[in-house]
Coordinates of C-alpha atoms (C1' of nucleotides) in Angstrom, one line a residue:
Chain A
X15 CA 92.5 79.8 77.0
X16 CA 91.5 76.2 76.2
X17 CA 93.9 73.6 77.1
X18 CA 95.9 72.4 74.7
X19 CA 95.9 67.8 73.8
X20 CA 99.4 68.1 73.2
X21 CA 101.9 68.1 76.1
X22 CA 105.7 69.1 75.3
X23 CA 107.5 66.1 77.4
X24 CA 109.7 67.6 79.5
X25 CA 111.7 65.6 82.2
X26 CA 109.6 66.0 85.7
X27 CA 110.5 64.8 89.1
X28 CA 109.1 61.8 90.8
X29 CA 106.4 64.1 92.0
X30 CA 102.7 64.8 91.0
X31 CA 103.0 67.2 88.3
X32 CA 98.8 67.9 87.7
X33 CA 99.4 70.8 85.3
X34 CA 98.4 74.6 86.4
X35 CA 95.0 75.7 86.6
X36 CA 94.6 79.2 86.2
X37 CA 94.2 79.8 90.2
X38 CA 97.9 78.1 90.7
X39 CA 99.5 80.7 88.0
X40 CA 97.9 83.7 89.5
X41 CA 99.1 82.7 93.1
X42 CA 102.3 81.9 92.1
X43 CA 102.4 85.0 89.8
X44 CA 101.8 87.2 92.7
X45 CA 103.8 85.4 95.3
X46 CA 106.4 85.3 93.0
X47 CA 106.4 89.2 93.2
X48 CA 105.6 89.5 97.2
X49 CA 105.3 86.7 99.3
X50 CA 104.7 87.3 102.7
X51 CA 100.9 87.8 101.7
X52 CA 98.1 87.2 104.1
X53 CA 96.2 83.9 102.6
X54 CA 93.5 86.3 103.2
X55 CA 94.7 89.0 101.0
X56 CA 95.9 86.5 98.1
X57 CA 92.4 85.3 98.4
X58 CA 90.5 88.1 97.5
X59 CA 93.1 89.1 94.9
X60 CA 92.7 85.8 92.4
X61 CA 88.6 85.2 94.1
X62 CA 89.2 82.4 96.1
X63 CA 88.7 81.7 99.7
X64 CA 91.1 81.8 102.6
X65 CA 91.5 78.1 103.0
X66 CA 91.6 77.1 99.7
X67 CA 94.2 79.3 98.6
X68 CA 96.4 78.0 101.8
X69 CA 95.4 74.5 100.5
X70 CA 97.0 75.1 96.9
X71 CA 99.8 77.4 98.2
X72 CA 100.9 74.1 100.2
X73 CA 100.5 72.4 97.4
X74 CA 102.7 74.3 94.7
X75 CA 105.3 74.1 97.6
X76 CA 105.4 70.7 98.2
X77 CA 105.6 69.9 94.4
X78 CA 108.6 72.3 94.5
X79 CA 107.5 74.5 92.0
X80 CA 107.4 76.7 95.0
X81 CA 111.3 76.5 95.6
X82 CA 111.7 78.8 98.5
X83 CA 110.8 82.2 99.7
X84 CA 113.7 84.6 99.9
X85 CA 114.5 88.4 100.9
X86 CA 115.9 89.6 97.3
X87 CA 119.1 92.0 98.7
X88 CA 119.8 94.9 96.6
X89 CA 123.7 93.8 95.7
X90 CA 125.0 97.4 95.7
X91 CA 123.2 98.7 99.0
X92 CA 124.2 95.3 100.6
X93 CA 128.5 96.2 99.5
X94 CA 128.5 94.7 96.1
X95 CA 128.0 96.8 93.0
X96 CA 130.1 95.0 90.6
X97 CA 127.8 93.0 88.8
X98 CA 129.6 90.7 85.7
X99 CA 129.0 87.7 84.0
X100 CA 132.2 85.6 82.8
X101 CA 132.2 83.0 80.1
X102 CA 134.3 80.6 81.1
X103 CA 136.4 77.9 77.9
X104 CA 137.6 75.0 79.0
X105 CA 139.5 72.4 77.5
X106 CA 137.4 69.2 77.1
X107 CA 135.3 68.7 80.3
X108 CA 138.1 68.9 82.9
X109 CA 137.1 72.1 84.8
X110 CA 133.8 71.6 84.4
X111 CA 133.6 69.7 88.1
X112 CA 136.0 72.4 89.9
X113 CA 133.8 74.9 89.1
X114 CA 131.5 73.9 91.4
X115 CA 133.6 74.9 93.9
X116 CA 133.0 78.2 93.3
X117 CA 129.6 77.8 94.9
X118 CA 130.9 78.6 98.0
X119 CA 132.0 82.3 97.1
X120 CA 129.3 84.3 97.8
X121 CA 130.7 86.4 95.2
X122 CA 129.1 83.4 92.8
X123 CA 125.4 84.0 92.0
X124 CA 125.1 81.5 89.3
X125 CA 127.2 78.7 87.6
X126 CA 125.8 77.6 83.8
X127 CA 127.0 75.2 81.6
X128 CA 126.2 76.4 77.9
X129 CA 125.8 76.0 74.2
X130 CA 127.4 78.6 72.5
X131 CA 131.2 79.5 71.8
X132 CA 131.5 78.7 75.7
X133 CA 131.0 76.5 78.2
X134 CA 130.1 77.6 81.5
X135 CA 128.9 80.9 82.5
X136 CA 129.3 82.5 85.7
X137 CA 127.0 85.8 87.1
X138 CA 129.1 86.8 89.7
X139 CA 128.4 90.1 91.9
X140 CA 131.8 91.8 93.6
X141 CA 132.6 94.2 96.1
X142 CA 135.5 96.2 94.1
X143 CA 137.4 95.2 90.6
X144 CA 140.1 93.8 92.9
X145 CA 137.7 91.6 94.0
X146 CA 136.7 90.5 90.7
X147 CA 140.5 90.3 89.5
X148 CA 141.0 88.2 92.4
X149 CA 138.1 85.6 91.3
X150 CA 139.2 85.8 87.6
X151 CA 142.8 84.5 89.1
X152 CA 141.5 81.5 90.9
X153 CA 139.5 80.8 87.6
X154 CA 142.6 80.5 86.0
X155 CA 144.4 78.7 88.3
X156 CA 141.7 75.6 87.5
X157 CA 143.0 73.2 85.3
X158 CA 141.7 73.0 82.2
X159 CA 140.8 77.2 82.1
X160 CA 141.6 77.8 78.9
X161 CA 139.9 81.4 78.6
X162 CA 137.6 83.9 80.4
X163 CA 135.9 86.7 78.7
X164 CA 134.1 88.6 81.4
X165 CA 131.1 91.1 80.9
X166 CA 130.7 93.9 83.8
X167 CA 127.4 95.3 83.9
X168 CA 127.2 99.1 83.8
X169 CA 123.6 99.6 84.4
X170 CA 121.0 96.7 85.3
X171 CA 117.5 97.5 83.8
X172 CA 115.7 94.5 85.0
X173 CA 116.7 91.9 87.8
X174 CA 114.0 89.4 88.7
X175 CA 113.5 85.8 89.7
X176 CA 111.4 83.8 87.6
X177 CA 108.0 84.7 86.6
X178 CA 104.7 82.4 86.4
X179 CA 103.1 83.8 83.4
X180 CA 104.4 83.0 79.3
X181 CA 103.9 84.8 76.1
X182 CA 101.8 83.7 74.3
X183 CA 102.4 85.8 71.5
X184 CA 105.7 84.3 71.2
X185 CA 104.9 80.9 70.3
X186 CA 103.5 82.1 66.9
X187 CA 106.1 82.7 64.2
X188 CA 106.3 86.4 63.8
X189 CA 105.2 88.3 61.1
X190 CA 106.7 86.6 57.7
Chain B
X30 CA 118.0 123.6 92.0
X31 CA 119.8 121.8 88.2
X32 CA 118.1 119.0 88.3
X33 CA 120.0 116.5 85.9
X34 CA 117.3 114.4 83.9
X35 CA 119.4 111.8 84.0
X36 CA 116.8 108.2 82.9
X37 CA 118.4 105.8 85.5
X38 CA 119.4 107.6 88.8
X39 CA 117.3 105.6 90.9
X40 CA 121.0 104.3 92.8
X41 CA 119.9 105.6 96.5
X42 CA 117.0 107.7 98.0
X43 CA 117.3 110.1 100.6
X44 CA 117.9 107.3 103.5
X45 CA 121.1 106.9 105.8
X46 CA 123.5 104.2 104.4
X47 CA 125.1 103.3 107.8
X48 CA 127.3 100.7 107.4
X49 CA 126.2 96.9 108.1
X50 CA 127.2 95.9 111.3
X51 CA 127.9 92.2 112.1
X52 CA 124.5 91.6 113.1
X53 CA 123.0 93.0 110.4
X54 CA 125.3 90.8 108.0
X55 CA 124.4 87.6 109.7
X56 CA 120.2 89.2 109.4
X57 CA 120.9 89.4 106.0
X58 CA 122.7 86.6 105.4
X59 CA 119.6 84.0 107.0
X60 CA 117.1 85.9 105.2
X61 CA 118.8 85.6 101.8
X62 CA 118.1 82.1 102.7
X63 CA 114.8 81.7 103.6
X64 CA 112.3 84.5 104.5
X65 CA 109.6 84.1 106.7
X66 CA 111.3 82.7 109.7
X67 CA 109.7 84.4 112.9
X68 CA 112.0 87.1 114.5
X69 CA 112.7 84.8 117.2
X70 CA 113.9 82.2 115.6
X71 CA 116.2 84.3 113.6
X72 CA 117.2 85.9 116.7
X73 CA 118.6 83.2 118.7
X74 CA 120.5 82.1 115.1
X75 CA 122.3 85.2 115.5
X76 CA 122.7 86.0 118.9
X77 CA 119.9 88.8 119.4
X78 CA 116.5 89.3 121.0
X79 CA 113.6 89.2 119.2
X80 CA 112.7 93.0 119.3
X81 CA 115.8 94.0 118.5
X82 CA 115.9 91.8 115.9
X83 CA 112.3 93.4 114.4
X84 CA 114.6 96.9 114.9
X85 CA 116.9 96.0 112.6
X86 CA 114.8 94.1 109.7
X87 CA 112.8 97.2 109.7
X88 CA 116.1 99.2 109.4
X89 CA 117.2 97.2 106.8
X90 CA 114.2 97.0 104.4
X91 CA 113.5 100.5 104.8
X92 CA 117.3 101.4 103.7
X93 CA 116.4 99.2 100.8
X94 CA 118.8 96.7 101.6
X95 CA 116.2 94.3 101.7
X96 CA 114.5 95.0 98.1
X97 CA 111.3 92.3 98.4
X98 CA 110.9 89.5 99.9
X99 CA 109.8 86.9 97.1
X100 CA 108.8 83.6 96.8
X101 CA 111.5 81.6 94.4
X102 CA 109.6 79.5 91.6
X103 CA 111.7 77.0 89.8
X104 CA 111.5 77.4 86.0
X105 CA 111.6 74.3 85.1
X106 CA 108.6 73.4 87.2
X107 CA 106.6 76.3 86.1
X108 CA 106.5 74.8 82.5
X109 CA 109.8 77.1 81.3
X110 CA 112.8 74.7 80.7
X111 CA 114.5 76.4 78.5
X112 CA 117.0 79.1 80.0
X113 CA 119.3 81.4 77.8
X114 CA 121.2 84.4 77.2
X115 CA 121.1 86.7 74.6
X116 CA 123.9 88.8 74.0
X117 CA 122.5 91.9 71.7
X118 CA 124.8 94.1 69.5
X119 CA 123.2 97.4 68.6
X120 CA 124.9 100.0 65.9
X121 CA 124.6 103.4 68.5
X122 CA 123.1 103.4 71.9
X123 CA 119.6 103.6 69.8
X124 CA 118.3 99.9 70.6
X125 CA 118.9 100.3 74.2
X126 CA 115.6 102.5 75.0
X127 CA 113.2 100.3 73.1
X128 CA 114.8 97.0 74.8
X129 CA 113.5 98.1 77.7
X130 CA 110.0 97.2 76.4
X131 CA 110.9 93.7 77.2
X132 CA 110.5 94.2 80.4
X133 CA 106.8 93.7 80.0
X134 CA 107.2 89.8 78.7
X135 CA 107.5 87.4 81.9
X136 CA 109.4 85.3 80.0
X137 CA 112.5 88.1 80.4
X138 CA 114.1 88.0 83.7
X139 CA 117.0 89.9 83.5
X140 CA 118.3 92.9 80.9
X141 CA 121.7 94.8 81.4
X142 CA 123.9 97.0 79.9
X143 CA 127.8 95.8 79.3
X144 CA 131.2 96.5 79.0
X145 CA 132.4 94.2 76.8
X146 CA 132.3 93.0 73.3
X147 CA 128.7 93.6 73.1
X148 CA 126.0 96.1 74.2
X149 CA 122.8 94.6 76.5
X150 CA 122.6 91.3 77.9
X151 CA 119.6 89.8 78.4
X152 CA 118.2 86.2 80.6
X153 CA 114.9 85.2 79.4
X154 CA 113.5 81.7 80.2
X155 CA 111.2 80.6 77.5
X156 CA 108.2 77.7 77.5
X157 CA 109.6 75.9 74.7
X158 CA 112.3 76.6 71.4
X159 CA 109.8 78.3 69.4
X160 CA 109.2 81.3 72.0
X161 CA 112.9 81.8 71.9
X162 CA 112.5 82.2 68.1
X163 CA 110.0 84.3 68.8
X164 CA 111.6 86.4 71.2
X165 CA 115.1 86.8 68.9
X166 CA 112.7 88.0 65.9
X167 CA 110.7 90.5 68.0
X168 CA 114.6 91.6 69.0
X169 CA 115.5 92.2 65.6
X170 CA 112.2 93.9 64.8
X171 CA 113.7 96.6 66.9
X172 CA 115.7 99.4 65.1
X173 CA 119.8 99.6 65.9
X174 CA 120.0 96.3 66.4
X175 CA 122.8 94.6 64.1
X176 CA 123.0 91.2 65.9
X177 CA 122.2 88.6 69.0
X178 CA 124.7 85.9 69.9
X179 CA 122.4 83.3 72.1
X180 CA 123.8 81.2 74.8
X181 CA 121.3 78.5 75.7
X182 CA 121.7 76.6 79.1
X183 CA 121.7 73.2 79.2
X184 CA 122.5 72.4 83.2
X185 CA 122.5 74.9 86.0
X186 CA 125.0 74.0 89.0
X187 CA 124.0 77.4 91.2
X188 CA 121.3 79.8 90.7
X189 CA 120.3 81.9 93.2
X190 CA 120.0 86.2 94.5
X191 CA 122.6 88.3 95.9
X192 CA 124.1 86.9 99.0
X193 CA 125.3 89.3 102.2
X194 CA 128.9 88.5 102.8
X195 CA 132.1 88.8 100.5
X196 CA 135.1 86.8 100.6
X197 CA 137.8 88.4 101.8
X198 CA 140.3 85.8 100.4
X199 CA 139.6 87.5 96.8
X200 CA 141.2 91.1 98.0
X201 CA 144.3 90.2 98.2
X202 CA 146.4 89.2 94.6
X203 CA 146.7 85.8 94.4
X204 CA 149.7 84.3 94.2
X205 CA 152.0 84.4 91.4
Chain C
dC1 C1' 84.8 74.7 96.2
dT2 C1' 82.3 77.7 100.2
dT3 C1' 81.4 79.9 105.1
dG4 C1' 82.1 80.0 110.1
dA5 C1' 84.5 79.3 114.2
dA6 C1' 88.0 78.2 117.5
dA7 C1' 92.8 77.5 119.1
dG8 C1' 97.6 78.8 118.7
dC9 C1' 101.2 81.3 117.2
dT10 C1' 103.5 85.6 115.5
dC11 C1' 103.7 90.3 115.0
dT12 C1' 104.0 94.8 116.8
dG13 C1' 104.4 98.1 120.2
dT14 C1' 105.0 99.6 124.8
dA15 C1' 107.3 99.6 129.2
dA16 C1' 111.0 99.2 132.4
dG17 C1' 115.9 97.8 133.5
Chain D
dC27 C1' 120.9 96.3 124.0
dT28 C1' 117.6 93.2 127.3
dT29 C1' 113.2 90.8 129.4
dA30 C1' 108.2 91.1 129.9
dC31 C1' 103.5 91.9 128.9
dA32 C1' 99.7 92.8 126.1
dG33 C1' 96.3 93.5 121.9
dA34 C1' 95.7 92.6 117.2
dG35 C1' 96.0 89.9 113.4
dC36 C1' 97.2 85.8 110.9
dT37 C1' 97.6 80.9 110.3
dT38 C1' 95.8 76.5 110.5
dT39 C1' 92.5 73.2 111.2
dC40 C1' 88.0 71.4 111.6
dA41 C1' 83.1 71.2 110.7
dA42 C1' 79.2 71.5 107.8
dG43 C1' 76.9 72.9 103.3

DNA sequence: CTTGAAAGCTCTGTAAG
DNA sequence: CTTACAGAGCTTTCAAG
C-alpha cells in the first residue's frame, strides 16, 4: 500500500517517531503474539537478516513503541476468575485522583477515564465475588463516588494485548 | 463416553492444578513484569537456584498458568490512539456467534460476554474516528443486534495483564 | 541492506550431595 | 532443594561487500 501525504497529527513523545515501514509492523506484529523469538527465527519469517532485524527490534524498543515484554497469566488458572468491568460516576472531578490509588490492588487491571454516561472505568479481575464486593466498598468509600454499575464477565472470547496491524477496510464508510 | 458439545469448554486440559506455592507466586509475579530475565537473575530475586527456578517456569507454562509470553506494544505508538468500548445489546443470544468474527480485525482486542444491563462487551483500539464508525456499522450489519452504547477513552491511568497476587485486605467486609 | 565470523552469555540437561 | 560442570544455541558486535 502506497503511503499516504496526509498525516493525522497525533500528540508524539519527544522521541524520533520515523513512521513504520512494512518490516517494523511485521516484527512487531509477530512479537506482539510471541516474543522470546530467536532474531534468527524472526528473520527468516518477515525476510530479513539476523542483524538487521536485532538492529530495528532495538529500535522499536527504544522509541517505546515496544513497551515491554510480559508473561500474559491466565487470570483463572493463576486464582482469579472473576473478571468485571465497573463504571465508575463521580461527582465533578473529585475522585477522579483517588482512583489512582487503586493501582496498587492487583485486583486493578486497568483504570480509564471516559466519554460516555461515565467517567472512569475500571477492568478489574477478582479471586471470589467477596473479593469484588469488597473492592466495590472501598469505591464507595471515595469521596465523590456517586455510582458504580459493575459488569462481570461470564465468558471471555478474546483477551489480547494490542495488535500491530489496522483495517483497512474500516476507514471506508460502509456500504450506504 | 456423553460428550457434551458444549462451544467454549476450553477452561482446563488434562494437567495437575497444584496449588501455587510461595515461590511460584513471587515467579509469577516478576514475570508478569518483565519476561525475559535470565533464570538466574530471577532466581536470586526470589530466593531460589537457577535450576530450580527453570523447574518451575517449565511447571508453570505447561499448566497454562503462564499463557504466552508477549511483547507489550503501546497503542498509541503504533498509530492507534483511539481506545473505546463498545457495549452491544443483542435481541436473543443470536448476535453473540457472529461477533465472534471480530476476532479476525487487529483493531479488536478484547470481546466478552456480561452480566449486566447489556450482552457482549467489546475493547477495540481503532487508527483514527472514522475506523470506529466503521467498526459500529459493520456491528450493526450483524443480525440480533438492537443497539451499541460506546465508551471512548480519553486518558488511561493503568493498563496492564493479569497480575499473580490478590489482596487479601478485600476478603474481609469492610467496615460499616 | 547483506554475509561471515568471533566472543560471551544463557539455556538446558546431567550429575552428585 | 542445592552446587557444579558441560554442550548447544543464541545474542551481540564487528568487519567487509
Amino acid at each position: 500500500m502506497a503511503n499516504s501525504a496526509k498525516t493525522h497529527d497525533v500528540r508524539q513523545r519527544a522521541q524520533d517517531k520515523r513512521p513504520l515501514d512494512a518490516f517494523d509492523r511485521k516484527i512487531l506484529g509477530e512479537l506482539a503474539q510471541e516474543a522470546g523469538l530467536s532474531y534468527a527465527e524472526l528473520g527468516n519469517r518477515i525476510g530479513l537478516s539476523a542483524p538487521a532485524v536485532h538492529e530495528r527490534v532495538k529500535r522499536l524498543r527504544a522509541a517505546g513503541r515496544i513497551r515491554a515484554t510480559v508473561a500474559v497469566l491466565d487470570g483463572p488458572a493463576t486464582g482469579k476468575p472473576l473478571l468485571a468491568f465497573i463504571h465508575v460516576d463521580t461527582s465533578g472531578w473529585g475522585g477522579t485522583q483517588e482512583l489512582l490509588a487503586f493501582s496498587e490492588l492487583p485486583e486493578v487491571e486497568e483504570i480509564h477515564s471516559v466519554a460516555g454516561d461515565t467517567c472512569m472505568l475500571l477492568k478489574v479481575r477478582c479471586a471470589s465475588s467477596q473479593a469484588l464486593e469488597g473492592l466495590l466498598a472501598r469505591l464507595y468509600d471515595l469521596p465523590g463516588v456517586k455510582a458504580t454499575r459493575s459488569y462481570v464477565v461470564l465468558s471471555s472470547y478474546l483477551e489480547r494485548t494490542p495488535q500491530a496491524g489496522v483495517s483497512d477496510t474500516l476507514e471506508q464508510p460502509s456500504s450506504r
